[in-house]
Tab-separated table of C-alpha atoms in Angstrom:
chain	number	residue	atom	x	y	z
A	1	MET	CA	109.347	88.364	90.067
A	2	ASN	CA	105.933	89.938	89.669
A	3	LEU	CA	106.137	93.668	89.044
A	4	VAL	CA	103.117	95.462	90.508
A	5	VAL	CA	102.516	98.996	89.259
A	6	GLN	CA	99.948	101.251	90.923
A	7	SER	CA	98.509	104.729	90.562
A	8	PRO	CA	96.005	106.824	92.546
A	9	GLU	CA	94.152	107.262	89.249
A	10	PRO	CA	93.226	104.667	86.612
A	11	ILE	CA	96.385	103.609	84.770
A	12	ALA	CA	96.337	104.829	81.175
A	13	ALA	CA	96.529	102.078	78.566
A	14	ALA	CA	99.486	103.913	77.015
A	15	HIS	CA	101.642	102.921	80.000
A	16	VAL	CA	101.191	99.164	79.595
A	17	LYS	CA	103.475	98.424	76.628
A	18	PRO	CA	106.379	100.602	77.832
A	19	LEU	CA	106.222	99.061	81.305
A	20	VAL	CA	106.180	95.489	79.977
A	21	ALA	CA	109.121	96.297	77.698
A	22	LEU	CA	111.129	97.979	80.455
A	23	ALA	CA	110.386	95.161	82.910
A	24	ARG	CA	111.194	92.468	80.321
A	25	GLY	CA	108.180	90.573	81.576
A	26	GLU	CA	105.151	88.751	80.302
A	27	GLN	CA	101.814	90.207	79.279
A	28	ALA	CA	100.402	92.593	81.902
A	29	GLN	CA	97.499	91.451	84.059
A	30	THR	CA	94.894	93.873	85.361
A	31	ILE	CA	94.502	93.905	89.154
A	32	ASP	CA	91.995	96.755	89.064
A	33	ALA	CA	91.690	100.051	87.205
A	34	CYS	CA	94.530	101.545	89.253
A	35	ALA	CA	96.946	98.602	89.316
A	36	LEU	CA	98.521	96.016	87.040
A	37	ARG	CA	100.818	93.041	87.460
A	38	ILE	CA	103.616	92.078	85.071
A	39	PRO	CA	104.679	88.447	85.656
A	40	SER	CA	108.248	87.212	85.127
A	41	ALA	CA	109.703	90.706	85.399
A	42	ASP	CA	113.486	90.987	85.541
A	43	PRO	CA	114.513	92.804	88.767
A	44	SER	CA	117.805	93.865	87.165
A	45	GLN	CA	115.726	96.311	85.112
A	46	ARG	CA	114.646	98.129	88.266
A	47	PRO	CA	116.513	101.391	87.488
A	48	ASP	CA	114.684	101.780	84.161
A	49	VAL	CA	111.327	100.873	85.709
A	50	GLU	CA	111.935	103.278	88.573
A	51	ALA	CA	112.825	106.141	86.237
A	52	TYR	CA	109.665	105.571	84.180
A	53	CYS	CA	107.442	105.340	87.249
A	54	GLU	CA	108.924	108.469	88.807
A	55	THR	CA	108.323	110.395	85.585
A	56	HIS	CA	104.678	109.314	85.438
A	57	ALA	CA	103.824	109.412	89.185
A	58	LEU	CA	103.404	105.633	89.450
A	59	ASP	CA	104.362	103.362	92.335
A	60	PHE	CA	105.957	99.972	91.694
A	61	ALA	CA	107.080	96.922	93.645
A	62	TYR	CA	108.718	93.587	92.882
A	63	VAL	CA	106.872	90.762	94.629
A	64	ALA	CA	107.711	87.063	94.670
A	65	PRO	CA	105.149	85.012	92.691
A	66	GLY	CA	102.688	83.161	94.864
A	67	ARG	CA	103.278	85.319	97.908
A	68	ALA	CA	100.045	86.072	99.751
A	69	LEU	CA	99.094	88.529	102.459
A	70	ARG	CA	98.026	85.606	104.652
A	71	ASP	CA	101.669	84.460	104.653
A	72	PHE	CA	102.271	87.275	107.145
A	73	GLY	CA	101.039	87.445	110.724
A	74	LEU	CA	101.574	91.061	111.772
A	75	VAL	CA	101.430	94.533	110.272
A	76	ALA	CA	103.294	97.128	112.362
A	77	MET	CA	102.587	100.787	111.649
A	78	ASP	CA	104.056	104.106	112.564
A	79	MET	CA	101.351	106.650	113.434
A	80	ASP	CA	102.259	110.231	112.498
A	81	SER	CA	102.404	110.809	108.727
A	82	THR	CA	101.851	107.079	108.177
A	83	LEU	CA	98.590	105.748	109.610
A	84	ILE	CA	97.448	109.338	110.034
A	85	ALA	CA	98.072	112.327	107.783
A	86	ILE	CA	99.391	114.734	110.424
A	87	GLU	CA	102.252	115.069	112.910
A	88	CYS	CA	100.390	115.323	116.220
A	89	ILE	CA	103.137	117.176	118.072
A	90	ASP	CA	103.245	119.870	115.389
A	91	GLU	CA	99.487	120.375	115.644
A	92	ILE	CA	99.631	120.498	119.456
A	93	ALA	CA	102.368	123.125	119.203
A	94	ASP	CA	100.073	125.219	117.006
A	95	PHE	CA	97.921	125.837	120.080
A	96	CYS	CA	100.809	127.672	121.749
A	97	GLY	CA	101.985	129.465	118.602
A	98	LEU	CA	105.045	127.285	118.090
A	99	LYS	CA	104.064	125.073	115.162
A	100	ALA	CA	106.760	126.356	112.792
A	101	GLU	CA	109.502	125.916	115.378
A	102	VAL	CA	108.414	122.431	116.425
A	103	SER	CA	107.675	121.184	112.902
A	104	ALA	CA	111.168	122.242	111.767
A	105	ILE	CA	112.662	119.991	114.462
A	106	THR	CA	110.243	117.189	113.564
A	107	GLU	CA	111.195	117.373	109.871
A	108	ALA	CA	114.922	117.358	110.596
A	109	SER	CA	114.503	114.404	112.946
A	110	MET	CA	112.454	112.374	110.460
A	111	ARG	CA	114.962	113.084	107.675
A	112	GLY	CA	117.660	111.622	109.920
A	113	GLU	CA	119.509	114.919	110.366
A	114	ILE	CA	119.037	114.801	114.139
A	115	LYS	CA	120.555	111.514	115.247
A	116	ASN	CA	119.286	111.498	118.843
A	117	PHE	CA	115.518	111.036	118.726
A	118	ASN	CA	115.233	111.194	122.531
A	119	GLU	CA	116.797	114.655	122.606
A	120	SER	CA	114.673	115.796	119.679
A	121	LEU	CA	111.440	114.648	121.323
A	122	THR	CA	112.404	116.015	124.728
A	123	ALA	CA	113.201	119.426	123.212
A	124	ARG	CA	109.903	119.582	121.327
A	125	VAL	CA	107.782	118.457	124.276
A	126	ALA	CA	109.506	120.999	126.550
A	127	LEU	CA	108.124	123.760	124.318
A	128	LEU	CA	104.594	122.606	125.165
A	129	LYS	CA	104.975	123.308	128.913
A	130	GLY	CA	101.927	125.021	130.387
A	131	LEU	CA	99.591	124.244	127.494
A	132	ASP	CA	96.082	123.253	128.513
A	133	ALA	CA	95.599	119.522	127.970
A	134	SER	CA	92.321	120.216	126.162
A	135	ALA	CA	94.473	121.017	123.110
A	136	LEU	CA	95.048	117.270	122.698
A	137	GLU	CA	91.333	116.637	122.314
A	138	HIS	CA	91.061	119.468	119.811
A	139	VAL	CA	93.838	117.948	117.714
A	140	PHE	CA	92.218	114.508	117.810
A	141	THR	CA	88.694	115.628	116.962
A	142	GLU	CA	89.385	118.554	114.633
A	143	ARG	CA	92.690	117.887	112.882
A	144	LEU	CA	93.537	114.205	112.933
A	145	ARG	CA	92.744	112.452	109.659
A	146	LEU	CA	93.581	108.920	108.596
A	147	SER	CA	95.897	108.567	105.632
A	148	PRO	CA	94.263	107.572	102.333
A	149	GLY	CA	93.468	103.874	102.200
A	150	ALA	CA	94.132	103.292	105.912
A	151	GLU	CA	90.796	101.694	106.771
A	152	ALA	CA	90.766	99.543	103.621
A	153	MET	CA	94.313	98.343	104.344
A	154	LEU	CA	93.442	97.445	107.925
A	155	ALA	CA	90.264	95.637	106.867
A	156	GLY	CA	92.202	93.627	104.271
A	157	ALA	CA	94.973	92.775	106.713
A	158	LYS	CA	92.506	91.627	109.362
A	159	ALA	CA	90.564	89.581	106.809
A	160	ALA	CA	93.827	87.813	105.915
A	161	GLY	CA	94.392	86.974	109.577
A	162	LEU	CA	97.079	89.535	110.394
A	163	ARG	CA	97.305	91.178	113.797
A	164	THR	CA	97.901	94.922	114.003
A	165	LEU	CA	100.468	96.948	115.951
A	166	LEU	CA	100.596	100.742	116.162
A	167	VAL	CA	104.050	101.719	117.431
A	168	SER	CA	104.757	105.419	117.595
A	169	GLY	CA	107.224	108.021	118.750
A	170	GLY	CA	104.089	110.119	119.268
A	171	PHE	CA	101.720	110.007	122.198
A	172	THR	CA	99.417	107.533	123.911
A	173	PHE	CA	96.598	110.104	123.932
A	174	PHE	CA	96.280	109.470	120.192
A	175	THR	CA	97.420	105.860	119.841
A	176	GLU	CA	94.963	104.575	122.443
A	177	ARG	CA	92.056	106.379	120.824
A	178	LEU	CA	93.035	105.090	117.392
A	179	LYS	CA	93.454	101.588	118.786
A	180	ALA	CA	89.881	101.675	120.091
A	181	ARG	CA	88.438	103.373	117.012
A	182	LEU	CA	90.120	101.072	114.483
A	183	GLY	CA	90.114	97.833	116.492
A	184	LEU	CA	93.902	97.494	116.567
A	185	ASP	CA	95.473	94.686	118.589
A	186	PHE	CA	98.502	96.419	120.093
A	187	ALA	CA	99.727	99.983	120.568
A	188	LEU	CA	102.764	101.631	122.111
A	189	ALA	CA	103.723	105.313	122.316
A	190	ASN	CA	105.046	108.009	124.651
A	191	THR	CA	103.042	109.361	127.571
A	192	LEU	CA	102.753	113.117	127.987
A	193	GLU	CA	102.846	114.178	131.630
A	194	ILE	CA	99.769	116.188	132.610
A	195	VAL	CA	99.415	117.879	136.011
A	196	ASP	CA	96.359	119.935	137.005
A	197	GLY	CA	95.069	119.815	133.448
A	198	LYS	CA	98.219	121.218	131.865
A	199	LEU	CA	101.187	119.720	130.032
A	200	THR	CA	104.354	119.804	132.110
A	201	GLY	CA	106.652	119.714	129.090
A	202	LYS	CA	107.830	116.211	129.945
A	203	VAL	CA	107.159	112.630	128.905
A	204	THR	CA	106.998	109.858	131.476
A	205	GLY	CA	108.590	106.433	131.181
A	206	GLU	CA	110.775	105.031	128.428
A	207	ILE	CA	110.861	107.071	125.229
A	208	VAL	CA	109.684	105.124	122.189
A	209	ASN	CA	112.596	105.673	119.829
A	210	ALA	CA	113.893	103.661	116.877
A	211	SER	CA	115.376	100.851	118.956
A	212	VAL	CA	112.257	100.574	121.129
A	213	LYS	CA	110.105	100.357	117.992
A	214	ALA	CA	112.285	97.526	116.680
A	215	ARG	CA	112.232	95.735	120.033
A	216	THR	CA	108.448	96.063	120.205
A	217	VAL	CA	108.087	94.436	116.788
A	218	ARG	CA	110.333	91.559	117.889
A	219	GLU	CA	108.438	91.128	121.162
A	220	THR	CA	105.041	91.250	119.450
A	221	CYS	CA	106.118	88.636	116.915
A	222	ALA	CA	107.361	86.442	119.772
A	223	LYS	CA	104.010	86.887	121.528
A	224	LEU	CA	102.242	85.787	118.350
A	225	GLY	CA	104.634	82.875	117.832
A	226	ILE	CA	105.859	84.030	114.426
A	227	PRO	CA	109.306	84.995	113.110
A	228	THR	CA	109.881	88.664	112.308
A	229	SER	CA	110.152	87.630	108.655
A	230	GLN	CA	106.357	87.202	108.798
A	231	ALA	CA	105.837	90.836	109.812
A	232	ILE	CA	105.209	93.895	107.647
A	233	ALA	CA	106.317	97.360	108.802
A	234	LEU	CA	105.019	100.679	107.473
A	235	GLY	CA	106.785	103.948	108.218
A	236	ASP	CA	107.939	107.307	106.907
A	237	GLY	CA	110.772	108.620	109.091
A	238	SER	CA	114.291	107.695	110.112
A	239	ASN	CA	113.087	106.432	113.500
A	240	ASP	CA	111.225	103.677	111.603
A	241	LEU	CA	114.351	102.284	109.942
A	242	GLU	CA	115.303	99.851	112.698
A	243	MET	CA	111.879	98.210	112.863
A	244	MET	CA	111.726	98.105	109.072
A	245	ALA	CA	115.055	96.264	109.027
A	246	GLU	CA	113.586	93.578	111.327
A	247	VAL	CA	110.705	92.479	109.134
A	248	GLY	CA	110.019	90.469	106.014
A	249	LEU	CA	108.432	93.366	104.116
A	250	SER	CA	109.124	97.043	104.765
A	251	VAL	CA	106.970	99.742	103.191
A	252	ALA	CA	107.962	103.415	103.035
A	253	PHE	CA	104.782	105.485	102.933
A	254	ARG	CA	105.204	108.984	101.472
A	255	ALA	CA	108.496	108.802	103.269
A	256	LYS	CA	111.728	110.724	103.646
A	257	PRO	CA	114.412	109.817	101.052
A	258	VAL	CA	116.530	107.864	103.557
A	259	VAL	CA	113.531	105.650	104.318
A	260	ARG	CA	112.509	105.152	100.685
A	261	ALA	CA	116.043	104.037	99.904
A	262	ALA	CA	116.058	101.411	102.670
A	263	ALA	CA	112.549	99.984	102.255
A	264	ASN	CA	111.524	96.999	100.126
A	265	VAL	CA	108.607	99.009	98.710
A	266	ALA	CA	107.833	102.732	98.538
A	267	PHE	CA	104.353	104.169	98.162
A	268	ASN	CA	104.847	107.767	97.086
A	269	HIS	CA	101.481	108.249	95.396
A	270	VAL	CA	98.946	105.536	96.285
A	271	GLY	CA	97.264	105.088	99.647
A	272	LEU	CA	98.009	102.532	102.333
A	273	ASP	CA	95.622	100.116	100.613
A	274	GLY	CA	98.331	99.755	97.970
A	275	LEU	CA	99.657	97.061	100.297
A	276	LEU	CA	96.701	94.831	99.427
A	277	ARG	CA	97.322	95.078	95.674
A	278	LEU	CA	100.857	93.695	96.041
A	279	PHE	CA	99.401	90.265	96.719
């Protein structure tokens, strides 16, 4: 396998020899200042490589030689804390003085400690009842930021011919605006009910939970005429696990431990554009 090692900063030359030795691979190849590739790496040495990379704040991935980004046809992304750097519901709750309470539920849900996502979402949204809907616009314009490397990753994926799907347990108010802003192909999320300009504390329609995310990936692949093995999924929370299990390459992005453990690749330090360097 090729071992790809990445860092948010230029990789120090002092790391090269230890990494090659630990990987039991061939001479390292420079991808760019922040990434290198070690061909013919032995995947059985993963524990040693992982320990070294954790110690030195490096990200690593084993990639089959010759695999190219254009071999895939779809990249499916979670929104909150993946494509974007915030949890929208937590920021909305800040406008009614309940951010700490709501974010505690969000964290527990994403760690997998709350098994019923529908109940978790319903409970959090109920706390927003009566809030002026203008808070959503404030969150989008003043607080929402893309995760590092998001635009570069999307540009690279599109250039390689991949279609893009944003599938979120968050809200359509944000996914639809991001879809338009970033030129995404597909988007699915929950719809907040708004009556007379205020949130009712309810969502309308089917809740986008883990199983709905997975189903949406399958249906989108079918629409594109590709197997799910030609899809990539990016996520950070436990409600992303089912869709990540469907695809050919799963990427945990600054994710909860349960997600890092299940994913093919974990980016704990680099941006989303780390996906491009794998290939």
